[in-house]
């Protein structure tokens, strides 16, 4: 990917996304001891950066592929993103969701025009259900995070952020499946080679942290985190980009995540999801790394369970 | 107040306030059956439009008055607004707060440089404490809502809103003490005489609704509402403006308030306080009045108790 090809890609997805604003807060900066620039993907269509990857992945399909639709498995933001991006491009979206998914999420996918296929909540059932759709319908499978086009799409948030604030010292994202982190790291390496890229990860699901240290993809041993968007696993498409371009991965406790989430909600009056608070918490925790720096943070807002807030 | 004198007033307070953004949401419009334009005073300094009135009231003081400071009684947004506005203009602020005020609000006032004077939580004690400061310190008393300069300051939100969206059919605000509503009604009558002004009020504290009907200031009989910024009473400075320029006052139930608050938080990813949700709820309730119209809503975010959310 070159600068000009990446800008061309960004140009192509612009009709399907918002160029989201960047917000700052003196009160939050005082807490963090640095200048935070929140790239507000919570104001993105359907509430998350996932819209970018989904839009780009569908744009890359041939007309005959588009005619047969797309399929993914997700119970989170990507399910809604693919449904909405497909609808906007006149493409059918099949979304495999576990029977354990909250009803509100299933309804949201349907509201965006996605066809929901329920399956038992195991990895094997999920993959079988998606395979079946691929075979029967000829639909193209699009992975929520381990897909080059999805990774490139997510990176466009960083193109915008660096366009609006070219002098950032660092950008930090949460890491779950790794699509956002890989896209951010790739885009920053192209558009601002001196801007360092970091990730925040919950201590309880620290597979990326351990993978980064060992150099091999490690498994999660637990899934008990409030940051429910980050329980997923790194993949072979995004991990190499992360290894090459990311400075370090910072782990944070559940209390630190909840405190950071409350800080942003109460001080900035914006709703960010727990996964995004992980990145904010990481900056606050590592004052030694970020002191007095200008730090971009990519935040989303889709995965918030308003009936079960952690505070 | 003429158009040019009001614009001059707005110009003078600009250094002390933000020109806040106006946000829209297709999903919220679908629910409301009209086009809503949220004037985001939740992104105002200290989180509410009250900053405008406080800044203007202090600007109107003489140098000798400024030297002696200002005093008010409030446990809500105005306490913080007057503290911050005073600090910005190098003026001492004395804030009388009831001993029942949440600690977090007292700390917020102190954080903005206000000197807190605690008093028992009755109207009489509050007024006595404020009188004492006036006599002892020579400080000027500034009422949170029943003050011409405060009213004029609050109206500047409407100047900005109508500048950004000159074709609004209506503007709606919550009504408690009446300062925002009176300022909005006055500004709209000057800058967009065809734009109708409405208010939303909780059924449980419907003094403004009853006053509007009877033509006399009526008392509240209860105070049990989640919209804790709206328990206060209309005053003799703002009620005449409300009678002259306001179309009607729409009352809403507690459930309608909470539902509207959750709608805005979840769909628009912004934090608005229960008092602001009252205005949103009123628009949703009266689809007959607002159908297909362009409706401005002035929303704030300062008075949110994150440890005691209603959902």
Coordinates of C-alpha atoms in Angstrom, one line a residue:
Chain A
X1 CA 0.0 0.0 0.0
X2 CA 1.4 3.4 -1.0
X3 CA 0.3 6.8 0.1
X4 CA -1.5 7.5 -3.2
X5 CA -3.2 4.1 -3.3
X6 CA -4.4 4.5 0.3
X7 CA -5.7 8.0 -0.4
X8 CA -7.6 6.6 -3.4
X9 CA -9.1 3.9 -1.2
X10 CA -10.2 6.5 1.3
X11 CA -11.8 8.5 -1.5
X12 CA -13.8 5.5 -2.6
X13 CA -15.3 4.7 0.8
X14 CA -16.1 8.4 1.6
X15 CA -19.7 8.2 0.3
X16 CA -20.3 5.3 2.8
X17 CA -18.8 6.8 6.0
X18 CA -18.6 10.0 8.0
X19 CA -15.3 12.0 8.4
X20 CA -15.7 12.0 12.1
X21 CA -14.7 14.9 14.4
X22 CA -11.7 14.9 16.8
X23 CA -12.6 16.1 20.3
X24 CA -10.3 17.3 23.1
X25 CA -10.9 18.1 26.8
X26 CA -8.6 20.2 29.1
X27 CA -10.0 18.3 32.2
X28 CA -9.2 14.9 30.7
X29 CA -5.7 16.2 29.6
X30 CA -5.1 17.2 33.2
X31 CA -5.9 13.6 34.4
X32 CA -3.8 12.0 31.6
X33 CA -0.9 14.5 31.8
X34 CA -0.8 14.7 28.1
X35 CA -2.9 16.0 25.2
X36 CA -5.5 13.5 24.1
X37 CA -7.2 13.8 20.7
X38 CA -10.2 11.5 20.5
X39 CA -11.0 10.4 17.0
X40 CA -14.8 10.1 17.5
X41 CA -15.7 6.9 15.7
X42 CA -18.6 6.7 18.1
X43 CA -20.2 9.3 15.8
X44 CA -19.4 7.0 12.8
X45 CA -22.3 5.4 11.0
X46 CA -23.7 2.6 13.2
X47 CA -21.4 3.9 15.9
X48 CA -18.0 2.4 15.2
X49 CA -14.9 2.3 12.9
X50 CA -16.0 -1.1 11.7
X51 CA -18.1 0.7 9.2
X52 CA -14.9 1.6 7.3
X53 CA -13.6 -1.9 7.0
X54 CA -17.0 -3.3 6.0
X55 CA -17.5 -0.6 3.3
X56 CA -14.1 -1.2 1.9
X57 CA -14.4 -5.0 1.8
X58 CA -17.6 -4.8 -0.2
X59 CA -16.2 -2.2 -2.5
X60 CA -13.4 -4.6 -3.5
X61 CA -15.9 -7.3 -4.7
X62 CA -16.6 -7.9 -8.3
X63 CA -20.1 -7.3 -9.6
X64 CA -20.8 -11.1 -9.7
X65 CA -19.6 -11.5 -6.2
X66 CA -21.7 -8.6 -5.0
X67 CA -24.7 -10.2 -6.7
X68 CA -24.3 -13.3 -4.4
X69 CA -24.0 -11.3 -1.2
X70 CA -21.6 -11.4 1.8
X71 CA -21.5 -13.4 5.0
X72 CA -19.8 -12.9 8.4
X73 CA -20.0 -14.1 11.9
X74 CA -20.2 -11.5 14.6
X75 CA -22.4 -10.5 17.5
X76 CA -20.8 -7.1 17.9
X77 CA -20.2 -3.9 15.8
X78 CA -19.1 -5.7 12.7
X79 CA -22.4 -7.5 12.3
X80 CA -24.2 -4.1 12.1
X81 CA -21.4 -2.6 10.0
X82 CA -21.5 -5.2 7.3
X83 CA -25.3 -5.1 7.2
X84 CA -25.4 -1.4 6.8
X85 CA -22.4 -1.2 4.3
X86 CA -24.0 -4.0 2.2
X87 CA -27.4 -2.3 2.2
X88 CA -25.8 1.0 1.1
X89 CA -24.1 -0.8 -1.9
X90 CA -27.2 -2.9 -2.7
X91 CA -25.6 -6.2 -1.6
X92 CA -27.3 -8.9 0.5
X93 CA -25.7 -9.5 3.9
X94 CA -25.9 -12.8 5.9
X95 CA -24.9 -12.5 9.5
X96 CA -24.2 -15.6 11.6
X97 CA -25.0 -14.7 15.3
X98 CA -24.8 -16.9 18.4
X99 CA -28.1 -17.7 20.1
X100 CA -26.5 -16.0 23.2
X101 CA -26.4 -12.6 21.4
X102 CA -28.5 -9.9 23.1
X103 CA -31.9 -9.4 21.4
X104 CA -31.1 -5.7 20.9
X105 CA -28.1 -6.6 18.8
X106 CA -30.0 -9.1 16.7
X107 CA -32.7 -6.4 16.1
X108 CA -30.1 -3.8 15.2
X109 CA -28.7 -6.1 12.5
X110 CA -32.2 -6.7 11.1
X111 CA -32.9 -3.0 11.3
X112 CA -29.9 -2.4 9.0
X113 CA -31.2 -5.0 6.6
X114 CA -29.0 -7.9 7.5
X115 CA -30.4 -11.5 7.4
X116 CA -29.6 -13.2 10.7
X117 CA -28.7 -16.9 10.9
X118 CA -28.7 -18.1 14.5
X119 CA -26.2 -20.8 15.6
X120 CA -25.1 -22.3 18.9
X121 CA -22.4 -20.2 20.6
X122 CA -19.3 -22.2 19.8
X123 CA -16.5 -21.4 17.3
X124 CA -17.2 -24.7 15.4
X125 CA -20.9 -24.0 15.0
X126 CA -20.3 -20.5 13.9
X127 CA -17.8 -21.5 11.3
X128 CA -20.1 -24.3 10.0
X129 CA -23.0 -21.9 9.7
X130 CA -20.9 -19.4 7.7
X131 CA -19.5 -22.2 5.5
X132 CA -23.0 -23.4 4.7
X133 CA -24.1 -19.9 3.6
X134 CA -21.0 -19.6 1.4
X135 CA -21.8 -22.9 -0.3
X136 CA -25.5 -22.5 -0.6
X137 CA -25.6 -18.9 -1.6
X138 CA -22.2 -18.3 -3.1
X139 CA -21.8 -15.5 -0.7
X140 CA -18.3 -14.1 0.0
X141 CA -17.1 -14.5 3.6
X142 CA -15.7 -11.4 5.2
X143 CA -13.9 -11.8 8.5
X144 CA -14.5 -9.0 11.0
X145 CA -10.8 -8.4 11.6
X146 CA -8.5 -10.8 9.8
X147 CA -9.0 -9.6 6.3
X148 CA -6.7 -7.2 4.3
X149 CA -9.6 -5.1 2.9
X150 CA -11.1 -4.8 6.4
X151 CA -7.7 -3.8 7.9
X152 CA -7.2 -1.2 5.1
X153 CA -10.6 0.2 5.7
X154 CA -10.1 0.6 9.5
X155 CA -6.8 2.4 8.8
X156 CA -8.7 5.3 7.1
X157 CA -9.7 6.6 10.5
X158 CA -6.0 7.3 11.0
X159 CA -5.7 9.0 7.6
X160 CA -8.3 11.5 8.7
X161 CA -6.9 11.9 12.2
X162 CA -3.4 12.6 10.9
X163 CA -4.9 15.0 8.3
X164 CA -6.6 17.0 11.0
X165 CA -3.7 16.7 13.5
X166 CA -0.5 16.0 11.6
X167 CA 1.7 16.6 14.6
X168 CA 0.6 13.7 16.8
X169 CA 3.4 12.0 18.7
X170 CA 1.5 8.7 19.1
X171 CA -1.8 7.0 18.3
X172 CA -3.3 4.3 20.5
X173 CA -6.2 1.9 19.8
X174 CA -7.7 -1.0 21.6
X175 CA -6.7 -4.5 20.4
X176 CA -9.1 -7.4 20.1
X177 CA -9.1 -9.2 16.8
X178 CA -6.4 -6.8 15.6
X179 CA -8.0 -5.2 12.5
X180 CA -8.1 -1.7 13.9
X181 CA -4.6 -1.9 15.4
X182 CA -3.1 -3.3 12.2
X183 CA -4.9 -0.8 10.0
X184 CA -3.9 2.1 12.3
X185 CA -0.2 0.9 12.4
X186 CA -0.1 0.5 8.6
X187 CA -1.7 3.9 7.9
X188 CA 0.5 5.7 10.5
X189 CA 3.7 4.1 9.1
X190 CA 2.7 5.5 5.6
X191 CA 1.4 8.9 6.6
X192 CA 3.4 9.8 9.7
X193 CA 6.4 7.5 10.1
X194 CA 7.5 9.3 13.2
X195 CA 4.1 8.8 15.0
X196 CA 4.4 5.8 17.3
X197 CA 1.4 3.4 17.5
X198 CA 0.4 1.7 20.7
X199 CA -2.4 -0.6 21.8
X200 CA -4.4 -1.0 25.0
X201 CA -5.7 -4.5 26.0
X202 CA -7.5 -5.8 29.1
X203 CA -5.3 -7.8 31.4
X204 CA -8.0 -10.5 31.5
X205 CA -7.8 -11.2 27.7
X206 CA -4.2 -10.3 27.1
X207 CA -3.6 -12.6 24.1
X208 CA -2.2 -9.8 21.9
X209 CA 0.2 -8.7 24.7
X210 CA 1.5 -12.2 25.0
X211 CA 1.6 -12.7 21.3
X212 CA 3.5 -9.5 20.8
X213 CA 6.1 -10.7 23.4
X214 CA 6.4 -14.3 22.1
X215 CA 6.2 -13.5 18.4
X216 CA 3.5 -16.2 17.9
X217 CA -0.3 -15.9 18.1
X218 CA -1.3 -16.9 21.6
X219 CA -4.7 -17.9 22.9
X220 CA -6.9 -16.2 25.4
X221 CA -7.3 -18.2 28.6
X222 CA -10.3 -16.2 29.9
X223 CA -13.0 -14.0 28.6
X224 CA -14.1 -12.1 31.7
X225 CA -13.8 -8.5 30.7
X226 CA -16.2 -5.6 30.5
X227 CA -14.6 -4.8 27.1
X228 CA -16.6 -7.3 25.3
X229 CA -15.4 -6.2 21.9
X230 CA -11.9 -7.4 22.7
X231 CA -12.4 -11.1 23.5
X232 CA -11.5 -12.1 19.9
X233 CA -8.3 -13.5 18.6
X234 CA -5.5 -12.0 16.5
X235 CA -5.2 -13.4 13.0
X236 CA -2.5 -14.2 10.5
X237 CA -3.3 -11.2 8.3
X238 CA -3.1 -8.5 11.0
X239 CA -0.5 -9.9 13.4
X240 CA 2.5 -9.4 11.0
X241 CA 1.5 -5.7 10.6
X242 CA 1.2 -5.4 14.4
X243 CA 4.6 -7.0 14.9
X244 CA 6.2 -4.7 12.4
X245 CA 4.7 -1.3 13.2
X246 CA 3.4 -1.3 16.8
X247 CA 5.6 0.1 19.6
X248 CA 4.1 -1.8 22.5
X249 CA 0.9 -3.2 24.0
X250 CA -0.2 -1.9 27.4
X251 CA -2.5 -4.0 29.5
X252 CA -5.0 -2.5 32.0
X253 CA -7.3 -3.8 34.8
X254 CA -11.1 -3.9 34.7
X255 CA -11.2 -1.1 37.3
X256 CA -8.9 1.0 35.2
X257 CA -11.2 0.4 32.1
X258 CA -14.4 1.4 34.0
X259 CA -12.8 4.5 35.5
X260 CA -11.6 5.7 32.1
X261 CA -15.0 5.1 30.6
X262 CA -16.7 7.1 33.3
X263 CA -14.1 9.9 33.0
X264 CA -14.8 10.3 29.3
X265 CA -18.6 10.1 29.7
X266 CA -18.7 12.5 32.5
X267 CA -16.1 15.0 31.4
X268 CA -16.5 15.0 27.6
X269 CA -20.3 14.1 27.5
X270 CA -19.7 11.5 24.9
X271 CA -20.6 7.8 25.0
X272 CA -17.7 5.5 24.3
X273 CA -17.8 1.7 24.6
X274 CA -15.7 -0.2 27.2
X275 CA -13.3 -1.4 24.5
X276 CA -12.4 2.2 23.7
X277 CA -12.0 3.1 27.3
X278 CA -9.2 0.4 27.4
X279 CA -7.1 2.7 25.1
X280 CA -7.8 5.7 27.3
X281 CA -7.0 3.8 30.4
X282 CA -3.7 2.7 28.9
X283 CA -2.6 6.3 28.3
X284 CA -3.6 7.3 31.8
X285 CA -1.7 4.4 33.2
X286 CA 1.6 4.9 31.4
X287 CA 2.2 8.6 32.1
X288 CA 5.9 7.8 31.8
X289 CA 5.5 7.0 28.1
X290 CA 3.1 9.7 27.1
X291 CA 3.9 12.7 29.4
X292 CA 3.2 16.0 27.6
X293 CA 2.8 14.2 24.2
X294 CA 0.0 14.7 21.7
X295 CA -1.8 11.3 21.6
X296 CA -4.6 10.3 19.2
X297 CA -7.1 7.7 20.5
X298 CA -9.6 6.0 18.2
X299 CA -12.9 5.6 20.1
X300 CA -16.1 3.8 19.2
X301 CA -19.5 3.7 20.8
X302 CA -21.5 0.8 19.2
X303 CA -21.0 -1.9 21.9
X304 CA -22.6 -0.3 24.9
X305 CA -25.2 -2.2 26.9
X306 CA -27.3 0.5 28.4
X307 CA -29.2 -1.9 30.5
X308 CA -26.1 -3.2 32.1
X309 CA -23.7 -0.3 32.6
X310 CA -20.6 -1.0 34.8
X311 CA -21.3 2.0 36.9
Chain B
X1 CA -33.0 44.3 23.2
X2 CA -32.4 44.9 19.5
X3 CA -30.7 42.6 17.0
X4 CA -27.5 44.7 16.9
X5 CA -27.3 45.1 20.7
X6 CA -27.9 41.3 21.1
X7 CA -25.2 40.5 18.6
X8 CA -22.8 42.9 20.4
X9 CA -23.6 41.1 23.7
X10 CA -22.9 37.7 22.0
X11 CA -19.6 39.1 20.7
X12 CA -18.5 40.1 24.2
X13 CA -19.1 36.7 25.8
X14 CA -17.5 34.7 23.0
X15 CA -14.1 34.6 24.7
X16 CA -15.7 32.9 27.7
X17 CA -17.9 30.3 25.9
X18 CA -17.8 27.7 23.1
X19 CA -19.8 28.1 19.9
X20 CA -21.2 24.6 20.4
X21 CA -22.0 22.2 17.5
X22 CA -25.4 21.2 16.3
X23 CA -25.9 17.4 15.9
X24 CA -28.5 15.4 14.0
X25 CA -29.4 11.7 13.8
X26 CA -31.5 10.0 11.2
X27 CA -32.4 7.3 13.6
X28 CA -33.7 9.8 16.2
X29 CA -35.6 11.6 13.5
X30 CA -37.3 8.4 12.6
X31 CA -38.5 8.0 16.2
X32 CA -39.6 11.7 16.4
X33 CA -41.2 11.9 13.0
X34 CA -39.5 15.3 12.4
X35 CA -36.0 16.6 12.0
X36 CA -34.3 17.4 15.3
X37 CA -31.3 19.7 15.6
X38 CA -29.6 19.3 18.9
X39 CA -27.7 22.4 20.0
X40 CA -25.1 20.6 22.1
X41 CA -24.6 22.8 25.1
X42 CA -23.5 19.6 26.8
X43 CA -20.2 20.4 25.0
X44 CA -20.3 23.9 26.5
X45 CA -17.7 24.9 29.1
X46 CA -18.6 23.1 32.4
X47 CA -21.3 21.2 30.4
X48 CA -24.3 23.5 30.2
X49 CA -25.8 26.7 28.7
X50 CA -25.6 28.2 32.2
X51 CA -22.1 29.3 31.3
X52 CA -23.5 31.9 28.9
X53 CA -25.7 33.6 31.5
X54 CA -23.1 33.6 34.1
X55 CA -20.4 35.0 31.8
X56 CA -22.8 37.8 30.7
X57 CA -23.9 38.7 34.2
X58 CA -20.3 39.2 35.3
X59 CA -19.4 41.1 32.2
X60 CA -22.2 43.7 33.0
X61 CA -20.7 44.5 36.4
X62 CA -18.6 47.7 37.0
X63 CA -15.0 47.3 38.0
X64 CA -15.8 48.2 41.6
X65 CA -18.5 45.6 41.7
X66 CA -16.2 43.0 40.1
X67 CA -13.6 43.7 42.8
X68 CA -16.1 42.7 45.5
X69 CA -17.1 39.4 43.9
X70 CA -20.4 37.7 43.1
X71 CA -22.7 35.4 45.1
X72 CA -25.4 32.9 44.1
X73 CA -27.2 30.0 45.6
X74 CA -27.3 26.8 43.5
X75 CA -26.5 23.2 43.8
X76 CA -26.7 22.6 40.0
X77 CA -25.1 23.8 36.9
X78 CA -25.2 27.5 37.7
X79 CA -23.0 27.0 40.8
X80 CA -20.3 25.6 38.5
X81 CA -21.0 28.1 35.7
X82 CA -20.7 31.2 38.0
X83 CA -17.5 29.8 39.6
X84 CA -15.9 29.2 36.2
X85 CA -17.1 32.5 34.6
X86 CA -15.9 34.5 37.6
X87 CA -12.5 32.8 37.6
X88 CA -12.1 33.6 33.8
X89 CA -12.8 37.3 34.5
X90 CA -10.7 37.4 37.7
X91 CA -13.7 37.8 40.0
X92 CA -14.3 36.1 43.3
X93 CA -17.4 33.8 43.4
X94 CA -19.2 32.8 46.6
X95 CA -21.5 29.8 46.1
X96 CA -24.2 29.1 48.7
X97 CA -24.9 25.3 48.6
X98 CA -27.3 23.2 50.7
X99 CA -25.7 20.6 53.0
X100 CA -27.7 18.1 51.0
X101 CA -25.7 18.8 47.8
X102 CA -23.8 15.8 46.5
X103 CA -20.1 15.9 47.4
X104 CA -19.1 15.6 43.7
X105 CA -21.0 18.9 43.0
X106 CA -19.4 20.7 45.9
X107 CA -16.0 19.5 44.7
X108 CA -16.7 20.6 41.1
X109 CA -17.5 24.1 42.3
X110 CA -14.3 24.2 44.3
X111 CA -12.4 22.9 41.3
X112 CA -13.6 25.8 39.3
X113 CA -12.4 28.2 42.0
X114 CA -15.7 29.0 43.7
X115 CA -15.8 29.5 47.5
X116 CA -18.5 27.3 48.9
X117 CA -20.7 28.4 51.8
X118 CA -22.8 25.5 53.2
X119 CA -26.3 26.1 54.6
X120 CA -29.3 24.0 55.7
X121 CA -31.4 22.9 52.7
X122 CA -34.3 25.3 53.0
X123 CA -35.2 28.4 50.9
X124 CA -35.0 30.6 54.0
X125 CA -31.5 29.5 55.0
X126 CA -30.3 29.7 51.5
X127 CA -31.5 33.3 51.1
X128 CA -30.1 34.3 54.5
X129 CA -26.7 32.9 53.7
X130 CA -26.6 34.7 50.4
X131 CA -27.8 38.0 52.0
X132 CA -25.0 37.7 54.6
X133 CA -22.3 37.4 51.9
X134 CA -23.8 40.4 50.1
X135 CA -23.6 42.5 53.3
X136 CA -20.3 41.3 54.6
X137 CA -18.4 41.2 51.3
X138 CA -20.3 43.6 49.2
X139 CA -20.7 40.9 46.6
X140 CA -23.3 41.2 43.9
X141 CA -26.1 38.6 44.0
X142 CA -26.7 36.9 40.7
X143 CA -29.8 34.7 40.5
X144 CA -29.4 31.5 38.5
X145 CA -32.5 32.2 36.3
X146 CA -34.5 35.3 37.3
X147 CA -32.0 37.9 36.2
X148 CA -32.1 39.9 32.9
X149 CA -28.4 39.5 32.2
X150 CA -28.6 35.8 32.8
X151 CA -31.6 35.5 30.6
X152 CA -29.9 37.4 27.8
X153 CA -26.8 35.2 28.1
X154 CA -28.8 32.0 27.9
X155 CA -30.4 33.4 24.7
X156 CA -27.1 33.4 22.9
X157 CA -27.4 29.7 22.3
X158 CA -30.4 30.5 20.1
X159 CA -28.5 33.1 18.2
X160 CA -25.9 30.5 17.3
X161 CA -28.4 27.8 16.6
X162 CA -30.4 30.1 14.2
X163 CA -27.2 31.3 12.6
X164 CA -26.2 27.7 11.8
X165 CA -29.8 26.6 10.9
X166 CA -31.8 29.7 9.9
X167 CA -34.8 27.7 8.7
X168 CA -36.0 26.1 11.9
X169 CA -39.7 25.9 12.4
X170 CA -39.5 25.6 16.1
X171 CA -37.1 25.6 19.1
X172 CA -37.8 23.7 22.3
X173 CA -36.1 23.9 25.7
X174 CA -36.8 22.5 29.1
X175 CA -38.3 24.9 31.7
X176 CA -37.3 25.0 35.3
X177 CA -36.5 28.4 36.7
X178 CA -37.3 29.8 33.2
X179 CA -34.0 31.6 32.3
X180 CA -33.2 29.4 29.3
X181 CA -36.8 29.4 28.1
X182 CA -37.1 33.2 28.4
X183 CA -33.8 33.9 26.7
X184 CA -34.6 31.5 23.9
X185 CA -38.0 33.0 23.4
X186 CA -36.6 36.5 23.4
X187 CA -33.7 35.7 21.0
X188 CA -36.0 33.8 18.6
X189 CA -38.5 36.6 18.6
X190 CA -35.7 38.9 17.5
X191 CA -33.7 36.7 15.1
X192 CA -36.4 34.5 13.6
X193 CA -39.9 35.8 14.4
X194 CA -41.5 32.9 12.5
X195 CA -39.8 30.3 14.5
X196 CA -42.1 29.1 17.3
X197 CA -40.7 28.5 20.8
X198 CA -42.0 25.6 23.0
X199 CA -41.0 24.2 26.4
X200 CA -41.0 20.7 27.9
X201 CA -41.7 20.2 31.6
X202 CA -42.0 17.1 33.8
X203 CA -45.6 16.4 34.8
X204 CA -44.5 16.0 38.4
X205 CA -43.2 19.6 38.6
X206 CA -45.5 21.4 36.2
X207 CA -45.5 24.8 37.8
X208 CA -44.6 26.5 34.5
X209 CA -47.4 24.7 32.6
X210 CA -50.0 25.8 35.2
X211 CA -48.5 29.3 35.4
X212 CA -48.7 29.6 31.6
X213 CA -52.4 28.6 31.7
X214 CA -53.4 30.8 34.7
X215 CA -51.2 33.8 33.8
X216 CA -49.9 33.9 37.4
X217 CA -46.8 32.3 38.8
X218 CA -47.9 29.0 40.4
X219 CA -46.0 26.9 43.0
X220 CA -44.8 23.4 42.6
X221 CA -46.6 20.9 44.8
X222 CA -44.0 18.1 44.5
X223 CA -40.3 17.7 43.6
X224 CA -40.1 14.0 42.6
X225 CA -38.6 14.1 39.1
X226 CA -35.5 12.6 37.6
X227 CA -35.0 16.0 35.9
X228 CA -33.4 17.6 39.0
X229 CA -32.5 20.8 37.2
X230 CA -36.2 21.6 36.7
X231 CA -37.5 21.7 40.3
X232 CA -37.0 25.5 40.6
X233 CA -39.6 28.2 40.3
X234 CA -40.4 30.7 37.5
X235 CA -39.6 34.3 38.4
X236 CA -40.9 37.8 37.7
X237 CA -38.2 38.7 35.2
X238 CA -38.5 35.6 33.0
X239 CA -42.2 34.8 33.2
X240 CA -43.4 37.9 31.2
X241 CA -41.1 37.0 28.4
X242 CA -42.4 33.4 28.5
X243 CA -46.0 34.6 28.4
X244 CA -45.3 36.9 25.5
X245 CA -43.2 34.7 23.2
X246 CA -43.8 31.0 24.1
X247 CA -46.2 29.0 22.0
X248 CA -47.0 26.3 24.6
X249 CA -45.6 24.1 27.4
X250 CA -45.7 20.4 27.0
X251 CA -45.6 18.1 30.0
X252 CA -44.1 14.6 30.0
X253 CA -44.0 11.7 32.4
X254 CA -40.9 10.3 34.2
X255 CA -40.9 7.3 31.9
X256 CA -41.0 9.4 28.8
X257 CA -38.1 11.5 30.1
X258 CA -36.0 8.4 30.8
X259 CA -36.8 6.8 27.5
X260 CA -35.8 10.0 25.6
X261 CA -32.6 10.2 27.6
X262 CA -31.7 6.6 26.7
X263 CA -32.6 7.2 23.1
X264 CA -30.2 10.1 22.7
X265 CA -27.4 8.4 24.7
X266 CA -27.6 5.2 22.7
X267 CA -28.4 6.5 19.2
X268 CA -26.3 9.7 19.2
X269 CA -23.6 8.6 21.6
X270 CA -23.8 11.9 23.5
X271 CA -24.5 12.4 27.2
X272 CA -27.4 14.7 27.9
X273 CA -28.9 15.4 31.4
X274 CA -32.4 14.3 32.3
X275 CA -33.6 17.9 32.2
X276 CA -32.7 18.1 28.5
X277 CA -34.3 14.8 27.8
X278 CA -37.6 16.4 28.9
X279 CA -37.5 18.6 25.8
X280 CA -36.7 15.7 23.5
X281 CA -39.5 13.7 25.1
X282 CA -41.9 16.6 24.5
X283 CA -41.2 16.6 20.8
X284 CA -41.6 12.8 20.6
X285 CA -44.9 13.0 22.5
X286 CA -46.5 15.7 20.4
X287 CA -46.0 14.3 16.9
X288 CA -49.2 16.2 16.0
X289 CA -47.4 19.5 16.6
X290 CA -44.0 18.8 15.1
X291 CA -44.6 16.4 12.3
X292 CA -42.0 16.9 9.5
X293 CA -40.8 20.1 11.0
X294 CA -37.3 21.2 11.7
X295 CA -37.0 21.5 15.5
X296 CA -34.1 22.8 17.4
X297 CA -33.5 21.4 20.9
X298 CA -31.1 23.0 23.4
X299 CA -29.5 20.2 25.4
X300 CA -27.1 20.3 28.4
X301 CA -25.0 17.7 30.1
X302 CA -23.8 19.0 33.4
X303 CA -26.4 17.6 35.8
X304 CA -25.8 13.9 35.3
X305 CA -25.3 11.6 38.3
X306 CA -23.2 8.8 36.9
X307 CA -23.5 6.8 40.1
X308 CA -27.2 6.8 40.0
X309 CA -28.4 6.6 36.4
X310 CA -32.1 6.0 35.8
X311 CA -31.4 3.0 33.5

